[in-house]
Short mmCIF file of C-alpha atoms in Angstrom, two decimals:
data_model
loop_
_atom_site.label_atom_id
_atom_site.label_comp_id
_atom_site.label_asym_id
_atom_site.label_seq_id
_atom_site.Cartn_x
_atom_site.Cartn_y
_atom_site.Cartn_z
CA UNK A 28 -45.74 62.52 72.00
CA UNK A 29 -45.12 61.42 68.36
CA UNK A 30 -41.65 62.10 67.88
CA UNK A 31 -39.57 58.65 66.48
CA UNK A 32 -35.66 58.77 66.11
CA UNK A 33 -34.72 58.37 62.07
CA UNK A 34 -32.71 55.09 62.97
CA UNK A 35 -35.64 53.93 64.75
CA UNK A 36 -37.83 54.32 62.32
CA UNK A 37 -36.18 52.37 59.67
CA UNK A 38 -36.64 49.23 61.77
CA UNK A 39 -40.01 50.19 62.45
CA UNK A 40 -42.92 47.66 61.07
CA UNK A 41 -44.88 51.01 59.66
CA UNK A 42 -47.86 48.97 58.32
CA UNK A 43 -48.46 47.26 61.63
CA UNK A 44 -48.00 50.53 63.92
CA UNK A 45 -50.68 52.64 61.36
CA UNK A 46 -52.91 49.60 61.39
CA UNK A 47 -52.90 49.55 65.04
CA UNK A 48 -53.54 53.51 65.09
CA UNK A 49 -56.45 52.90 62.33
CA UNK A 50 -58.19 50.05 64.51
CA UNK A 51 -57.85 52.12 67.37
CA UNK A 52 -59.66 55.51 65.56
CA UNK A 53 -62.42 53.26 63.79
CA UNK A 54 -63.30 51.50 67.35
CA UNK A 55 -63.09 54.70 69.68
CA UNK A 56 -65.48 55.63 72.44
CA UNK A 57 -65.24 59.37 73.20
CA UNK A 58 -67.65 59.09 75.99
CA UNK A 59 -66.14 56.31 77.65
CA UNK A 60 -62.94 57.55 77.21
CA UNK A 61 -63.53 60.36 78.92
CA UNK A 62 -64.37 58.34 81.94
CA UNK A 63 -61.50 56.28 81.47
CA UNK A 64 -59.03 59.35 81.58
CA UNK A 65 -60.44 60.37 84.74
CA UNK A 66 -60.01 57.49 86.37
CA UNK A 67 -56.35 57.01 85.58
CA UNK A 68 -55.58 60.82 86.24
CA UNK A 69 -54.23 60.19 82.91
CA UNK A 70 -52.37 62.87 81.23
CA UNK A 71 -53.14 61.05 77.71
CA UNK A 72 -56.34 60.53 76.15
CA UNK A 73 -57.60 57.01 76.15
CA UNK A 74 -59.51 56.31 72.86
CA UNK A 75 -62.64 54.46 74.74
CA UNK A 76 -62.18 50.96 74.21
CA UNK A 77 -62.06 48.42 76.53
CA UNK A 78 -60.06 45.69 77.84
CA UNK A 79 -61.94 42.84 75.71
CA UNK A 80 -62.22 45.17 72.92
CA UNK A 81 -59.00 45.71 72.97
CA UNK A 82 -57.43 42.32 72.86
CA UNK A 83 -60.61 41.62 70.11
CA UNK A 84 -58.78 44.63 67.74
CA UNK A 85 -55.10 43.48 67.85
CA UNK A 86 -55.43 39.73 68.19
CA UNK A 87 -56.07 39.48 64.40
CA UNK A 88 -53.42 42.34 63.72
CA UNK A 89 -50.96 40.33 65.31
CA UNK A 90 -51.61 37.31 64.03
CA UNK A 91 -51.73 38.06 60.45
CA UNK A 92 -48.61 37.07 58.22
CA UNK A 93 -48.35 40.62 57.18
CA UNK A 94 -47.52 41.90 60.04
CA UNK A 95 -45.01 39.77 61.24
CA UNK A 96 -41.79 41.26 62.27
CA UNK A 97 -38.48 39.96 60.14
CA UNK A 98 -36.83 39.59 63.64
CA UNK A 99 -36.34 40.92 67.44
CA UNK A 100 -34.29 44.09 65.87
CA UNK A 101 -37.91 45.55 64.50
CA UNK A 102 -39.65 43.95 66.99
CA UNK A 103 -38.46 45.81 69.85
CA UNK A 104 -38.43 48.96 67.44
CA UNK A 105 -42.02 48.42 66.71
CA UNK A 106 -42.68 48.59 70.37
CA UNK A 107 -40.89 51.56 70.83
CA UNK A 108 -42.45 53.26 68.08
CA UNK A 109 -45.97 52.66 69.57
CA UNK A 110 -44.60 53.77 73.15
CA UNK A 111 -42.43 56.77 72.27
CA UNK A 112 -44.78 57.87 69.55
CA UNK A 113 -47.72 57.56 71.78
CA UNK A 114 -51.31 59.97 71.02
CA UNK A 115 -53.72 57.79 73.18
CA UNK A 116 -52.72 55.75 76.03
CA UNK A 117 -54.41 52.44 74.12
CA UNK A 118 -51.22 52.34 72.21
CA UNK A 119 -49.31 51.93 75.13
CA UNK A 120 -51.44 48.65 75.87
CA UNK A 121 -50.98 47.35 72.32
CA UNK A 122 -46.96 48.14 72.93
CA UNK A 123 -47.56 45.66 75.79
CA UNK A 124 -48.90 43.40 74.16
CA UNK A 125 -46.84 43.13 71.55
CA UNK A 126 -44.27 42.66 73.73
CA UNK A 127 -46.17 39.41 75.33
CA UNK A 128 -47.24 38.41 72.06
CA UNK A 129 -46.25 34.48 71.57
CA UNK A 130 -44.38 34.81 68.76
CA UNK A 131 -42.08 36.60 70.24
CA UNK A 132 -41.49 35.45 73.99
CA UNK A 133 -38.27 34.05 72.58
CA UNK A 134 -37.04 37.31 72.54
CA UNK A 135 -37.98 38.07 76.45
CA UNK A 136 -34.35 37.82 77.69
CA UNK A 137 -32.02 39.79 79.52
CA UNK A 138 -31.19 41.35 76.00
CA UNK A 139 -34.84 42.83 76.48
CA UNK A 140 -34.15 44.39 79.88
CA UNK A 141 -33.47 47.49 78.48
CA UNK A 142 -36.78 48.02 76.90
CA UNK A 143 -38.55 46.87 80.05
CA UNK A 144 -36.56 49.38 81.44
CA UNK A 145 -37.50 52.19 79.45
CA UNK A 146 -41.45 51.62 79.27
CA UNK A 147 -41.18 51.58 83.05
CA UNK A 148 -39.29 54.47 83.83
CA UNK A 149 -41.27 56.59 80.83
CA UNK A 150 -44.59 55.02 81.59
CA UNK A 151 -44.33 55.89 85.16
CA UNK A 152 -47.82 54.84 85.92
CA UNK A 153 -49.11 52.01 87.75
CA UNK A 154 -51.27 50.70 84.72
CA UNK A 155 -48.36 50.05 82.27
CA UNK A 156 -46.10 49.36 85.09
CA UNK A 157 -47.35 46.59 86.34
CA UNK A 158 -48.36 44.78 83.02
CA UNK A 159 -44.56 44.84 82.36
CA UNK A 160 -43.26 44.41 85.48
CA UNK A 161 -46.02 41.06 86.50
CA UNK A 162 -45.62 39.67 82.84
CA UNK A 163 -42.56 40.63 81.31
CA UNK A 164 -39.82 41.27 83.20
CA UNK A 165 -41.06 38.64 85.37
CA UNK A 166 -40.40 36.03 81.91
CA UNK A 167 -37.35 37.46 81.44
CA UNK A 168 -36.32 36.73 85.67
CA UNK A 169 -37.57 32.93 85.25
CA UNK A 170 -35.28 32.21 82.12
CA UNK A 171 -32.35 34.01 83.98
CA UNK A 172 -32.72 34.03 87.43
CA UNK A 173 -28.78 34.96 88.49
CA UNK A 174 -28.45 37.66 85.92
CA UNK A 175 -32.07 39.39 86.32
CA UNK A 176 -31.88 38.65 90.27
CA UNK A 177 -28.85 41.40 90.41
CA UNK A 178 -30.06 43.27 87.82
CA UNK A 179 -33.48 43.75 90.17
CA UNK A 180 -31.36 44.03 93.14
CA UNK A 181 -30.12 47.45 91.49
CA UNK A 182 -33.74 48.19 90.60
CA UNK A 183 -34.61 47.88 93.99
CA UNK A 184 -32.40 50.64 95.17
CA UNK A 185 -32.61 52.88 92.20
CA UNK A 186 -34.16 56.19 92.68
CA UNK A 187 -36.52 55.87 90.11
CA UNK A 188 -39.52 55.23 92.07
CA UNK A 189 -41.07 53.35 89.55
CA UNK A 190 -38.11 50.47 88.95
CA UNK A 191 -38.64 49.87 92.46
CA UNK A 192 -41.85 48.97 92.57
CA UNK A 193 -41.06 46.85 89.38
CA UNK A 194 -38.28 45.31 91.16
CA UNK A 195 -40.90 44.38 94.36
CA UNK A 196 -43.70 43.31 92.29
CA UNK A 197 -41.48 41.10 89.19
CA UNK A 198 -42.34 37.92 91.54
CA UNK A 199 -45.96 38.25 91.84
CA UNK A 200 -48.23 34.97 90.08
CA UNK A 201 -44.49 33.06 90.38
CA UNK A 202 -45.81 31.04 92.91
CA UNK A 203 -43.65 28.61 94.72
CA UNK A 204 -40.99 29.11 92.33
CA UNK A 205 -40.76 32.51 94.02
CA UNK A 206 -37.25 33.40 95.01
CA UNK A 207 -37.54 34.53 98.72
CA UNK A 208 -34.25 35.73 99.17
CA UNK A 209 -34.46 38.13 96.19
CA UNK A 210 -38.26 39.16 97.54
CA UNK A 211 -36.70 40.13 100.63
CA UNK A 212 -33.69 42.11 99.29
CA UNK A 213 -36.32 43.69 97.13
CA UNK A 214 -38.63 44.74 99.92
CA UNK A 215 -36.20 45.80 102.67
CA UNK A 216 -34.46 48.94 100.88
CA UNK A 217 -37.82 50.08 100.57
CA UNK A 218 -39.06 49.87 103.92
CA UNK A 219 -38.92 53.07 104.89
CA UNK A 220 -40.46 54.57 101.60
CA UNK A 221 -43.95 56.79 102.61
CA UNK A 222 -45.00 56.71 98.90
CA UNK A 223 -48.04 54.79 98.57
CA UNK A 224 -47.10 52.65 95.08
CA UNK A 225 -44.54 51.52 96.78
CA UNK A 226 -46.00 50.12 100.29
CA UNK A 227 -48.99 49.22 98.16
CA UNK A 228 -46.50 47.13 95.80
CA UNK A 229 -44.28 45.29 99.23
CA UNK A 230 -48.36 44.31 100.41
CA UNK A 231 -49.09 43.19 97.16
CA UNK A 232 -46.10 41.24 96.81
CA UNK A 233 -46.23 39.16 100.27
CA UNK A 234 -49.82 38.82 100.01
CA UNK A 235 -49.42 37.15 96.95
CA UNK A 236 -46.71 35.17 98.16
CA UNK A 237 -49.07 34.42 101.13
CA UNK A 238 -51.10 31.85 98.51
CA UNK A 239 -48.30 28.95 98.39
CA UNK A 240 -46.33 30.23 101.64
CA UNK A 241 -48.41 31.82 104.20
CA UNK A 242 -45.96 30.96 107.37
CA UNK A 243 -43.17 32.57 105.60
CA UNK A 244 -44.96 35.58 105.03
CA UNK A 245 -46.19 36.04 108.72
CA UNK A 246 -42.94 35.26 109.72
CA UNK A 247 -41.67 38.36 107.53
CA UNK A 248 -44.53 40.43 108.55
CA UNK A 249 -43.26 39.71 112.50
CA UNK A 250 -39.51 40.35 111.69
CA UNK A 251 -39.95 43.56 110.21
CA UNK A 252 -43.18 44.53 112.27
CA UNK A 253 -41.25 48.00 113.18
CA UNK A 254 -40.84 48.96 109.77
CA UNK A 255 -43.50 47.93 107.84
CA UNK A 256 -46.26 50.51 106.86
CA UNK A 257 -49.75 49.51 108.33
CA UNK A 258 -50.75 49.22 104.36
CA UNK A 259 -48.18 46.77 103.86
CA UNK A 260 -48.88 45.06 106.41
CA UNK A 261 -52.74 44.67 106.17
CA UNK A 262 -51.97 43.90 102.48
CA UNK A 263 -49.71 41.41 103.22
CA UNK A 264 -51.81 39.40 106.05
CA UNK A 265 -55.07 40.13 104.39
CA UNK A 266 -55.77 36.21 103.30
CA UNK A 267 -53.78 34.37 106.25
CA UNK A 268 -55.89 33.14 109.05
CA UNK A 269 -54.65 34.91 111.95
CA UNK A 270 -54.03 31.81 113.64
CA UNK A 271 -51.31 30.80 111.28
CA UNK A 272 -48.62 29.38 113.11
CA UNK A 273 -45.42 31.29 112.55
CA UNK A 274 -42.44 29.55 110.69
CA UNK A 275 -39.09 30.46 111.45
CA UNK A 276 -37.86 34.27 110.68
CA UNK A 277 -36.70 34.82 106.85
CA UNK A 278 -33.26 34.46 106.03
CA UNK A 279 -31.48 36.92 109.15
CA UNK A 280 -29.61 39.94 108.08
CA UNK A 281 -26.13 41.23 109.25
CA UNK A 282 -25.49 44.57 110.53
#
């Protein structure tokens, strides 16, 4: 999959991308990655490293004053060149974590989105998915919450299967600063869905929401009882006593 536009690449931090590939090669695992390509049903190879290895390989990369990038214009080509260019699916995760890298969480804005958007639909895999869609678009929704709440309203209903279940999932580890109304409009165009990311991703998403505001969530559970899949639904109720006492039915909807 190494195949970089020539405009992209002369934004492109080349030093930091090869270094990345290098650290990668000299650290690799064939045996392990093996197993670890199973297990994802991965069409890439992995290169065998794991999580702690991994974040023990670019930390340093990162943080060197060699490698940092002049400004967001090569930062988010960087990224793209270790997505788009991509020979082991390792390089995905240090994409991803270049993105979350704390230098640069000024640039997680709505000018961002785009990127977000493009890893998603192109990663297309619940791994790299839901690193962007829990961490980073989920920055991005908490510094703009009008903006990114439409802009995940249109997610919600896209056909990409994948921006859905980024759109239902953006909320999860907000807490109570959770927006209910834009959980809900989230969830409820995807009801009816049979794939299993995406019933997976509406359980995930209430049961999380379940931590700070459990009566809510039984309450949501109980309004939609008809609809929801019986994976969503044990998902969702999986930590809530079933004694909870139910709290008035989420916001009502018209038509």
């Amino acid at each position: 999959m190494r195949c970089v536009t020539p405009d992209l690449q002369l934004h492109v931090h080349l030093d930091l991308v090869e270094t990345v590939r290098a650290e990668l090669t000299r650290h690799a695992d064939p045996d392990r990655a093996a197993g670890q390509q199973r297990y994802m049903k991965s069409a890439l190879p992995y290169r065998g490293l794991t999580s702690p290895q991994l974040t023990t390989v670019l930390r340093p990369i990162f943080a060197d004053p060699g490698f940092r990038m002049a400004g967001r214009e090569q930062w988010d080509a960087t990224i793209r060149a270790l997505w788009d260019g991509v020979a082991y699916r390792e390089e995905w995760y240090a994409a991803i974590a270049l993105a979350r890298y704390r230098a640069y969480r000024l640039w997680l804005d709505s000018e961002s989105m785009p990127l977000w958007r493009h890893l998603v639909m192109t990663g297309a895999w619940w791994d790299v998915v839901d690193e962007v869609a829990t961490h980073v678009v989920r920055e991005v929704l908490e510094g703009s919450p009008d903006v990114e709440g439409l802009r995940l309203r249109e997610w919600a209903v896209d056909e990409h299967l994948w921006l859905r279940r980024t759109a239902i999932i953006s909320q999860v580890g907000r807490g109570e600063r959770l927006d209910q109304d834009l959980l809900t409009d989230a969830i409820e165009p995807n009801l009816a869905d049979r794939d299993f990311f995406i019933r997976k991703a509406i359980g995930w998403a209430l049961r999380d929401h379940a931590r700070v505001a459990p009566d809510w969530v039984r309450a949501f559970v109980d309004a939609h009882a008809a609809e929801l899949s019986r994976m969503s639904r044990r998902e969702a109720l999986r930590h809530i006593s079933p004694g909870a006492t139910p709290a008035a039915s989420p916001r009502p909807r018209v038509g």
